[in-house]
PDB file of C-alpha atoms in Angstrom:
ATOM      1  CA  MET A 164       0.000   0.000   0.000  1.00  0.00           C
ATOM      2  CA  ALA A 165       1.418   3.384  -1.007  1.00  0.00           C
ATOM      3  CA  VAL A 166       1.613   6.139   1.580  1.00  0.00           C
ATOM      4  CA  SER A 167       1.684   9.814   0.605  1.00  0.00           C
ATOM      5  CA  ILE A 168       3.932  11.944   2.804  1.00  0.00           C
ATOM      6  CA  PRO A 169       4.183  15.741   2.414  1.00  0.00           C
ATOM      7  CA  LEU A 170       7.653  16.929   1.493  1.00  0.00           C
ATOM      8  CA  ALA A 171       7.658  19.382   4.354  1.00  0.00           C
ATOM      9  CA  SER A 172       7.140  16.640   6.921  1.00  0.00           C
ATOM     10  CA  CYS A 173       9.653  14.091   5.636  1.00  0.00           C
ATOM     11  CA  GLY A 174      12.420  16.403   4.399  1.00  0.00           C
ATOM     12  CA  VAL A 175      12.789  14.541   1.095  1.00  0.00           C
ATOM     13  CA  GLN A 176      13.508  16.763  -1.916  1.00  0.00           C
ATOM     14  CA  PHE A 177      11.922  16.004  -5.264  1.00  0.00           C
ATOM     15  CA  HIS A 178      14.230  16.349  -8.299  1.00  0.00           C
ATOM     16  CA  VAL A 179      13.469  16.299 -12.013  1.00  0.00           C
ATOM     17  CA  ALA A 180      16.397  14.497 -13.622  1.00  0.00           C
ATOM     18  CA  PRO A 181      18.687  16.124 -16.192  1.00  0.00           C
ATOM     19  CA  LEU A 182      17.580  14.908 -19.621  1.00  0.00           C
ATOM     20  CA  GLN A 183      19.560  15.734 -22.727  1.00  0.00           C
ATOM     21  CA  CYS A 184      17.533  17.699 -25.305  1.00  0.00           C
ATOM     22  CA  TYR A 185      14.659  18.058 -22.828  1.00  0.00           C
ATOM     23  CA  THR A 186      15.404  19.868 -19.560  1.00  0.00           C
ATOM     24  CA  ASN A 187      16.227  23.176 -21.201  1.00  0.00           C
ATOM     25  CA  GLN A 188      14.845  26.572 -20.208  1.00  0.00           C
ATOM     26  CA  HIS A 189      11.590  25.951 -22.110  1.00  0.00           C
ATOM     27  CA  LEU A 190      10.648  22.686 -20.393  1.00  0.00           C
ATOM     28  CA  ARG A 191      11.703  24.112 -17.033  1.00  0.00           C
ATOM     29  CA  ALA A 192       9.382  27.075 -17.614  1.00  0.00           C
ATOM     30  CA  LEU A 193       6.531  24.559 -18.002  1.00  0.00           C
ATOM     31  CA  LEU A 194       7.460  22.437 -14.996  1.00  0.00           C
ATOM     32  CA  ARG A 195       8.204  25.171 -12.463  1.00  0.00           C
ATOM     33  CA  PRO A 196       4.595  26.411 -12.012  1.00  0.00           C
ATOM     34  CA  LEU A 197       3.418  22.818 -11.722  1.00  0.00           C
ATOM     35  CA  CYS A 198       5.745  22.051  -8.824  1.00  0.00           C
ATOM     36  CA  PRO A 199       7.422  25.189  -7.446  1.00  0.00           C
ATOM     37  CA  SER A 200       9.350  23.263  -4.791  1.00  0.00           C
ATOM     38  CA  ALA A 201      10.909  20.764  -7.218  1.00  0.00           C
ATOM     39  CA  VAL A 202      14.658  20.875  -7.769  1.00  0.00           C
ATOM     40  CA  LEU A 203      15.092  21.193 -11.539  1.00  0.00           C
ATOM     41  CA  TRP A 204      18.276  20.367 -13.450  1.00  0.00           C
ATOM     42  CA  THR A 205      19.798  21.671 -16.648  1.00  0.00           C
ATOM     43  CA  GLU A 206      20.760  19.347 -19.442  1.00  0.00           C
ATOM     44  CA  MET A 207      24.313  18.067 -19.157  1.00  0.00           C
ATOM     45  CA  GLU A 208      26.448  20.950 -20.366  1.00  0.00           C
ATOM     46  CA  LYS A 209      29.846  20.054 -21.806  1.00  0.00           C
ATOM     47  CA  ALA A 210      32.563  21.876 -19.896  1.00  0.00           C
ATOM     48  CA  GLU A 211      34.569  22.447 -23.067  1.00  0.00           C
ATOM     49  CA  GLY A 212      31.683  24.479 -24.477  1.00  0.00           C
ATOM     50  CA  LEU A 213      31.625  26.833 -21.487  1.00  0.00           C
ATOM     51  CA  GLN A 214      35.194  28.083 -21.523  1.00  0.00           C
ATOM     52  CA  ARG A 215      34.297  31.498 -22.946  1.00  0.00           C
ATOM     53  CA  PRO A 216      30.485  31.580 -23.077  1.00  0.00           C
ATOM     54  CA  SER A 217      28.713  34.499 -24.693  1.00  0.00           C
ATOM     55  CA  ALA A 218      25.984  36.447 -22.935  1.00  0.00           C
ATOM     56  CA  VAL A 219      23.453  34.568 -25.095  1.00  0.00           C
ATOM     57  CA  ASP A 220      24.879  31.224 -23.992  1.00  0.00           C
ATOM     58  CA  LEU A 221      24.625  32.222 -20.350  1.00  0.00           C
ATOM     59  CA  ARG A 222      21.036  33.478 -20.704  1.00  0.00           C
ATOM     60  CA  SER A 223      20.022  30.173 -22.299  1.00  0.00           C
ATOM     61  CA  LEU A 224      21.484  28.295 -19.325  1.00  0.00           C
ATOM     62  CA  ARG A 225      19.466  30.304 -16.831  1.00  0.00           C
ATOM     63  CA  PRO A 226      17.296  33.149 -18.072  1.00  0.00           C
ATOM     64  CA  ASP A 227      17.124  36.242 -15.861  1.00  0.00           C
ATOM     65  CA  ASP A 228      13.505  35.547 -14.924  1.00  0.00           C
ATOM     66  CA  GLU A 229      13.962  31.872 -13.984  1.00  0.00           C
ATOM     67  CA  ARG A 230      13.239  31.224 -10.328  1.00  0.00           C
ATOM     68  CA  GLY A 231      13.359  28.213  -8.020  1.00  0.00           C
ATOM     69  CA  PRO A 232      15.976  25.577  -7.158  1.00  0.00           C
ATOM     70  CA  LEU A 233      18.171  24.738 -10.154  1.00  0.00           C
ATOM     71  CA  VAL A 234      21.208  22.475 -10.542  1.00  0.00           C
ATOM     72  CA  LEU A 235      23.823  22.895 -13.270  1.00  0.00           C
ATOM     73  CA  GLN A 236      25.153  19.551 -14.491  1.00  0.00           C
ATOM     74  CA  LEU A 237      28.553  19.555 -16.162  1.00  0.00           C
ATOM     75  CA  GLY A 238      30.178  16.843 -18.223  1.00  0.00           C
ATOM     76  CA  GLY A 239      33.909  16.711 -18.716  1.00  0.00           C
ATOM     77  CA  GLY A 240      37.083  14.799 -18.094  1.00  0.00           C
ATOM     78  CA  GLY A 241      39.538  17.644 -17.518  1.00  0.00           C
ATOM     79  CA  ALA A 242      39.914  19.415 -14.181  1.00  0.00           C
ATOM     80  CA  THR A 243      40.972  22.715 -15.782  1.00  0.00           C
ATOM     81  CA  GLN A 244      38.030  22.779 -18.175  1.00  0.00           C
ATOM     82  CA  LEU A 245      35.515  21.888 -15.476  1.00  0.00           C
ATOM     83  CA  ALA A 246      36.860  24.540 -13.116  1.00  0.00           C
ATOM     84  CA  SER A 247      36.739  27.145 -15.893  1.00  0.00           C
ATOM     85  CA  ALA A 248      33.116  26.219 -16.679  1.00  0.00           C
ATOM     86  CA  VAL A 249      32.188  26.609 -13.011  1.00  0.00           C
ATOM     87  CA  ARG A 250      33.794  30.055 -12.843  1.00  0.00           C
ATOM     88  CA  ALA A 251      32.181  31.139 -16.129  1.00  0.00           C
ATOM     89  CA  THR A 252      28.695  30.342 -14.800  1.00  0.00           C
ATOM     90  CA  ALA A 253      29.235  31.597 -11.250  1.00  0.00           C
ATOM     91  CA  GLY A 254      27.040  34.651 -11.702  1.00  0.00           C
ATOM     92  CA  LEU A 255      23.961  32.684 -12.734  1.00  0.00           C
ATOM     93  CA  GLY A 256      23.006  31.694  -9.211  1.00  0.00           C
ATOM     94  CA  PHE A 257      22.801  27.925  -9.547  1.00  0.00           C
ATOM     95  CA  ASP A 258      21.886  26.236  -6.274  1.00  0.00           C
ATOM     96  CA  GLU A 259      24.211  23.311  -6.922  1.00  0.00           C
ATOM     97  CA  ILE A 260      26.925  22.267  -9.370  1.00  0.00           C
ATOM     98  CA  ASN A 261      26.955  18.615 -10.433  1.00  0.00           C
ATOM     99  CA  LEU A 262      29.491  16.380 -12.155  1.00  0.00           C
ATOM    100  CA  ASN A 263      28.052  13.784 -14.534  1.00  0.00           C
ATOM    101  CA  ALA A 264      29.566  10.384 -13.724  1.00  0.00           C
ATOM    102  CA  GLY A 265      26.649   8.255 -14.806  1.00  0.00           C
ATOM    103  CA  CYS A 266      25.850   8.739 -18.492  1.00  0.00           C
ATOM    104  CA  PRO A 267      26.898   5.647 -20.498  1.00  0.00           C
ATOM    105  CA  SER A 268      26.191   7.274 -23.867  1.00  0.00           C
ATOM    106  CA  VAL A 269      29.069   9.697 -23.307  1.00  0.00           C
ATOM    107  CA  GLU A 270      31.501   6.783 -23.207  1.00  0.00           C
ATOM    108  CA  THR A 271      30.045   5.200 -26.356  1.00  0.00           C
ATOM    109  CA  GLY A 272      30.656   8.504 -28.112  1.00  0.00           C
ATOM    110  CA  GLY A 273      34.376   8.187 -27.468  1.00  0.00           C
ATOM    111  CA  ALA A 274      34.696  10.653 -24.574  1.00  0.00           C
ATOM    112  CA  SER A 275      36.432   9.708 -21.349  1.00  0.00           C
ATOM    113  CA  TYR A 276      33.862  11.034 -18.898  1.00  0.00           C
ATOM    114  CA  GLY A 277      30.280  10.286 -17.931  1.00  0.00           C
ATOM    115  CA  ALA A 278      29.849   6.773 -16.533  1.00  0.00           C
ATOM    116  CA  SER A 279      33.433   5.838 -17.364  1.00  0.00           C
ATOM    117  CA  LEU A 280      34.485   8.030 -14.420  1.00  0.00           C
ATOM    118  CA  MET A 281      33.113   5.306 -12.153  1.00  0.00           C
ATOM    119  CA  LEU A 282      36.049   3.146 -13.201  1.00  0.00           C
ATOM    120  CA  ASP A 283      38.353   5.493 -11.270  1.00  0.00           C
ATOM    121  CA  GLY A 284      37.102   7.018  -8.045  1.00  0.00           C
ATOM    122  CA  HIS A 285      40.338   8.913  -7.440  1.00  0.00           C
ATOM    123  CA  ARG A 286      40.048  10.629 -10.830  1.00  0.00           C
ATOM    124  CA  THR A 287      36.417  11.496 -10.159  1.00  0.00           C
ATOM    125  CA  ARG A 288      37.431  13.044  -6.834  1.00  0.00           C
ATOM    126  CA  SER A 289      40.169  15.137  -8.423  1.00  0.00           C
ATOM    127  CA  LEU A 290      37.667  16.538 -10.922  1.00  0.00           C
ATOM    128  CA  ALA A 291      35.152  17.257  -8.173  1.00  0.00           C
ATOM    129  CA  GLU A 292      37.843  18.941  -6.072  1.00  0.00           C
ATOM    130  CA  ALA A 293      38.739  21.270  -8.956  1.00  0.00           C
ATOM    131  CA  MET A 294      35.063  22.146  -9.390  1.00  0.00           C
ATOM    132  CA  ALA A 295      34.559  22.674  -5.668  1.00  0.00           C
ATOM    133  CA  GLU A 296      37.557  25.000  -5.443  1.00  0.00           C
ATOM    134  CA  ALA A 297      36.233  27.091  -8.331  1.00  0.00           C
ATOM    135  CA  HIS A 298      32.725  27.028  -6.844  1.00  0.00           C
ATOM    136  CA  GLY A 299      33.815  27.926  -3.345  1.00  0.00           C
ATOM    137  CA  GLY A 300      31.908  25.018  -1.832  1.00  0.00           C
ATOM    138  CA  ALA A 301      31.140  21.337  -2.180  1.00  0.00           C
ATOM    139  CA  VAL A 302      29.608  19.968  -5.376  1.00  0.00           C
ATOM    140  CA  SER A 303      27.555  16.875  -6.198  1.00  0.00           C
ATOM    141  CA  VAL A 304      28.130  13.801  -8.344  1.00  0.00           C
ATOM    142  CA  LYS A 305      25.480  11.860 -10.285  1.00  0.00           C
ATOM    143  CA  CYS A 306      26.491   8.257 -10.935  1.00  0.00           C
ATOM    144  CA  ARG A 307      25.220   4.708 -11.437  1.00  0.00           C
ATOM    145  CA  LEU A 308      25.583   1.680  -9.168  1.00  0.00           C
ATOM    146  CA  ALA A 309      28.663   0.649 -11.153  1.00  0.00           C
ATOM    147  CA  ALA A 310      30.155   0.840 -14.637  1.00  0.00           C
ATOM    148  CA  ARG A 311      30.776  -2.310 -16.663  1.00  0.00           C
ATOM    149  CA  ALA A 312      32.627  -2.553 -19.971  1.00  0.00           C
ATOM    150  CA  SER A 313      30.089  -4.896 -21.556  1.00  0.00           C
ATOM    151  CA  LEU A 314      27.477  -7.541 -20.955  1.00  0.00           C
ATOM    152  CA  LEU A 315      28.499 -11.069 -20.031  1.00  0.00           C
ATOM    153  CA  ALA A 316      28.076 -14.075 -22.321  1.00  0.00           C
ATOM    154  CA  GLY A 317      24.454 -14.626 -23.242  1.00  0.00           C
ATOM    155  CA  GLY A 318      23.618 -10.977 -22.682  1.00  0.00           C
ATOM    156  CA  ARG A 319      23.686 -11.261 -18.906  1.00  0.00           C
ATOM    157  CA  VAL A 320      24.282  -8.139 -16.830  1.00  0.00           C
ATOM    158  CA  PRO A 321      27.259  -8.374 -14.433  1.00  0.00           C
ATOM    159  CA  GLU A 322      26.345  -8.434 -10.754  1.00  0.00           C
ATOM    160  CA  THR A 323      26.666  -5.221  -8.769  1.00  0.00           C
ATOM    161  CA  ALA A 324      28.249  -5.477  -5.322  1.00  0.00           C
ATOM    162  CA  PHE A 325      27.336  -2.933  -2.687  1.00  0.00           C
ATOM    163  CA  GLU A 326      30.926  -2.844  -1.475  1.00  0.00           C
ATOM    164  CA  GLU A 327      32.086  -1.578  -4.873  1.00  0.00           C
ATOM    165  CA  LEU A 328      29.545   1.238  -4.846  1.00  0.00           C
ATOM    166  CA  ALA A 329      30.396   2.158  -1.257  1.00  0.00           C
ATOM    167  CA  GLU A 330      34.120   2.242  -2.025  1.00  0.00           C
ATOM    168  CA  TYR A 331      33.539   4.565  -4.986  1.00  0.00           C
ATOM    169  CA  VAL A 332      31.391   6.924  -2.906  1.00  0.00           C
ATOM    170  CA  ASP A 333      33.978   6.942  -0.133  1.00  0.00           C
ATOM    171  CA  GLN A 334      36.769   7.702  -2.609  1.00  0.00           C
ATOM    172  CA  ILE A 335      34.971  10.675  -4.156  1.00  0.00           C
ATOM    173  CA  SER A 336      33.617  12.195  -0.943  1.00  0.00           C
ATOM    174  CA  HIS A 337      36.074  11.714   1.886  1.00  0.00           C
ATOM    175  CA  THR A 338      37.911  15.014   1.313  1.00  0.00           C
ATOM    176  CA  GLY A 339      34.671  17.008   1.555  1.00  0.00           C
ATOM    177  CA  ALA A 340      34.586  18.207  -2.058  1.00  0.00           C
ATOM    178  CA  VAL A 341      31.411  16.170  -2.673  1.00  0.00           C
ATOM    179  CA  SER A 342      28.460  16.569  -0.315  1.00  0.00           C
ATOM    180  CA  HIS A 343      25.639  15.093  -2.419  1.00  0.00           C
ATOM    181  CA  VAL A 344      25.577  11.875  -4.461  1.00  0.00           C
ATOM    182  CA  VAL A 345      22.684  11.098  -6.813  1.00  0.00           C
ATOM    183  CA  VAL A 346      22.571   7.418  -7.744  1.00  0.00           C
ATOM    184  CA  HIS A 347      20.679   5.991 -10.704  1.00  0.00           C
ATOM    185  CA  ALA A 348      19.927   2.559  -9.273  1.00  0.00           C
ATOM    186  CA  ARG A 349      21.200   0.572 -12.254  1.00  0.00           C
ATOM    187  CA  ALA A 350      24.648  -0.373 -13.472  1.00  0.00           C
ATOM    188  CA  ALA A 351      25.931   1.339 -16.637  1.00  0.00           C
ATOM    189  CA  ILE A 352      27.028  -0.843 -19.530  1.00  0.00           C
ATOM    190  CA  LEU A 353      29.644   1.163 -21.427  1.00  0.00           C
ATOM    191  CA  GLY A 354      29.646  -0.931 -24.600  1.00  0.00           C
ATOM    192  CA  GLY A 355      26.995  -2.959 -26.400  1.00  0.00           C
ATOM    193  CA  LEU A 356      23.861  -1.243 -25.081  1.00  0.00           C
ATOM    194  CA  SER A 357      22.138   1.845 -26.443  1.00  0.00           C
ATOM    195  CA  PRO A 358      21.223   4.672 -24.060  1.00  0.00           C
ATOM    196  CA  SER A 359      17.592   3.523 -24.006  1.00  0.00           C
ATOM    197  CA  LYS A 360      18.587  -0.092 -23.300  1.00  0.00           C
ATOM    198  CA  ASN A 361      20.842   1.148 -20.499  1.00  0.00           C
ATOM    199  CA  ARG A 362      17.666   2.445 -18.865  1.00  0.00           C
ATOM    200  CA  GLN A 363      15.913  -0.919 -19.238  1.00  0.00           C
ATOM    201  CA  VAL A 364      18.259  -3.924 -19.279  1.00  0.00           C
ATOM    202  CA  PRO A 365      20.380  -3.465 -16.119  1.00  0.00           C
ATOM    203  CA  PRO A 366      18.114  -4.368 -13.175  1.00  0.00           C
ATOM    204  CA  LEU A 367      17.008  -1.737 -10.713  1.00  0.00           C
ATOM    205  CA  ARG A 368      18.526  -2.121  -7.239  1.00  0.00           C
ATOM    206  CA  PRO A 369      17.137   0.749  -5.127  1.00  0.00           C
ATOM    207  CA  ASP A 370      17.931  -1.314  -2.029  1.00  0.00           C
ATOM    208  CA  LEU A 371      21.622  -0.613  -2.634  1.00  0.00           C
ATOM    209  CA  VAL A 372      20.978   3.134  -2.649  1.00  0.00           C
ATOM    210  CA  LEU A 373      18.938   2.918   0.542  1.00  0.00           C
ATOM    211  CA  ARG A 374      21.799   1.007   2.150  1.00  0.00           C
ATOM    212  CA  LEU A 375      24.262   3.621   0.908  1.00  0.00           C
ATOM    213  CA  ALA A 376      22.277   6.331   2.693  1.00  0.00           C
ATOM    214  CA  GLU A 377      22.528   4.318   5.901  1.00  0.00           C
ATOM    215  CA  VAL A 378      26.291   3.793   5.580  1.00  0.00           C
ATOM    216  CA  PHE A 379      27.015   7.453   4.710  1.00  0.00           C
ATOM    217  CA  PRO A 380      24.763   9.474   7.054  1.00  0.00           C
ATOM    218  CA  GLY A 381      26.913  12.571   6.544  1.00  0.00           C
ATOM    219  CA  LEU A 382      26.231  12.642   2.799  1.00  0.00           C
ATOM    220  CA  ARG A 383      23.096  13.686   1.013  1.00  0.00           C
ATOM    221  CA  ILE A 384      21.959  10.680  -1.039  1.00  0.00           C
ATOM    222  CA  THR A 385      19.292  10.937  -3.747  1.00  0.00           C
ATOM    223  CA  LEU A 386      17.671   7.921  -5.392  1.00  0.00           C
ATOM    224  CA  ASN A 387      17.011   7.959  -9.151  1.00  0.00           C
ATOM    225  CA  GLY A 388      15.745   5.279 -11.532  1.00  0.00           C
ATOM    226  CA  GLY A 389      12.347   3.722 -12.205  1.00  0.00           C
ATOM    227  CA  LEU A 390      10.480   6.154  -9.958  1.00  0.00           C
ATOM    228  CA  SER A 391       7.160   7.838 -10.568  1.00  0.00           C
ATOM    229  CA  ALA A 392       5.798  11.045  -9.155  1.00  0.00           C
ATOM    230  CA  SER A 393       2.798   9.316  -7.605  1.00  0.00           C
ATOM    231  CA  ASP A 394       3.957   6.261  -5.626  1.00  0.00           C
ATOM    232  CA  LEU A 395       5.588   6.684  -2.236  1.00  0.00           C
ATOM    233  CA  GLN A 396       6.300   4.068   0.381  1.00  0.00           C
ATOM    234  CA  ASP A 397       8.137   4.779   3.595  1.00  0.00           C
ATOM    235  CA  ALA A 398      10.416   7.516   2.210  1.00  0.00           C
ATOM    236  CA  ALA A 399      10.349   9.278   5.559  1.00  0.00           C
ATOM    237  CA  ALA A 400      11.695   6.152   7.245  1.00  0.00           C
ATOM    238  CA  THR A 401      14.865   6.177   5.133  1.00  0.00           C
ATOM    239  CA  ARG A 402      17.930   8.400   5.256  1.00  0.00           C
ATOM    240  CA  LEU A 403      17.402   9.519   1.671  1.00  0.00           C
ATOM    241  CA  ASP A 404      17.764  13.228   1.051  1.00  0.00           C
ATOM    242  CA  GLY A 405      15.991  13.183  -2.291  1.00  0.00           C
ATOM    243  CA  LEU A 406      14.048  11.286  -4.932  1.00  0.00           C
ATOM    244  CA  MET A 407      14.547  11.933  -8.645  1.00  0.00           C
ATOM    245  CA  CYS A 408      12.191  11.239 -11.532  1.00  0.00           C
ATOM    246  CA  GLY A 409      13.079  11.619 -15.182  1.00  0.00           C
ATOM    247  CA  ARG A 410      11.125  10.306 -18.116  1.00  0.00           C
ATOM    248  CA  THR A 411       7.937   9.779 -16.173  1.00  0.00           C
ATOM    249  CA  VAL A 412       7.815  13.591 -15.890  1.00  0.00           C
ATOM    250  CA  LEU A 413       8.043  13.874 -19.681  1.00  0.00           C
ATOM    251  CA  ARG A 414       5.221  11.381 -20.104  1.00  0.00           C
ATOM    252  CA  ARG A 415       2.949  12.816 -17.393  1.00  0.00           C
ATOM    253  CA  PRO A 416       4.040  16.367 -16.563  1.00  0.00           C
ATOM    254  CA  LEU A 417       0.661  17.343 -15.117  1.00  0.00           C
ATOM    255  CA  ASP A 418       1.153  14.780 -12.366  1.00  0.00           C
ATOM    256  CA  LEU A 419       3.535  17.306 -10.859  1.00  0.00           C
ATOM    257  CA  ALA A 420       0.649  19.665 -10.161  1.00  0.00           C
ATOM    258  CA  ARG A 421      -1.271  16.961  -8.330  1.00  0.00           C
ATOM    259  CA  HIS A 422       1.752  16.135  -6.223  1.00  0.00           C
ATOM    260  CA  SER A 423       3.211  19.597  -5.777  1.00  0.00           C
ATOM    261  CA  ARG A 424       3.008  19.169  -2.013  1.00  0.00           C
ATOM    262  CA  GLN A 425       3.953  15.537  -1.818  1.00  0.00           C
ATOM    263  CA  VAL A 426       6.333  13.242  -3.618  1.00  0.00           C
ATOM    264  CA  ALA A 427       6.095   9.488  -3.934  1.00  0.00           C
ATOM    265  CA  VAL A 428       8.069   6.438  -4.916  1.00  0.00           C
ATOM    266  CA  ARG A 429       7.604   2.713  -4.590  1.00  0.00           C
ATOM    267  CA  VAL A 430      10.925   1.228  -3.495  1.00  0.00           C
ATOM    268  CA  ARG A 431      11.203  -2.424  -4.404  1.00  0.00           C
ATOM    269  CA  VAL A 432      13.679  -4.032  -2.057  1.00  0.00           C
ATOM    270  CA  ARG A 433      14.931  -7.371  -3.276  1.00  0.00           C
TER     271      ARG A 433
END
């Protein structure tokens, strides 16, 4: 049985996930009145494209009249470029700066960032530290449960061990540069699966994210993956800081109006 809990009473933030080609200023202008308290995200912006942004570029990232919580997500594999992008957008008033470490389609395009960063927690931390220094405060990282090079024989998805996820989170956060980790509760398959299949084939394991929140009480942990804006079960009883929905918002944006004062998710614990 689903239980609806007001955001104000359970302290769980509701996020609309960053979606390439969708969560631009125009979609955000539609979503904001429907759910004023929602934390909205930009599309992933490539750091290399923000080295010397024009005034037009900056206005498209966050128009002058845009209000409400907004996170800037950056994608990049170079500390200098990421830091420069953070400084270039400093005047736009983003509530949080995020490093993309969970997008498998970036890797398939030949770039060495996105989900491939999960293969090296120390490298991820060094990038986050450069961003945090430029930002003047801690940043966040959005990742998967794990990154795998390919499927196993017969198309099987490699198992995900909690210990591997916990080690990665510890590596990226122990210096204090990262204060918030958003976890899409699936593994990322870097080769052999399309972006859409990467959202369907790897099994959802929200139980691992719930456990992560228990093990790292000093970190903000947000659960993403397979969630809807209308099903909530026991969110207040967890240590989760936030819940993130993505494509369900594209399919049913008006659901946000109905749930503007409550957020819901059904967590299937295996």
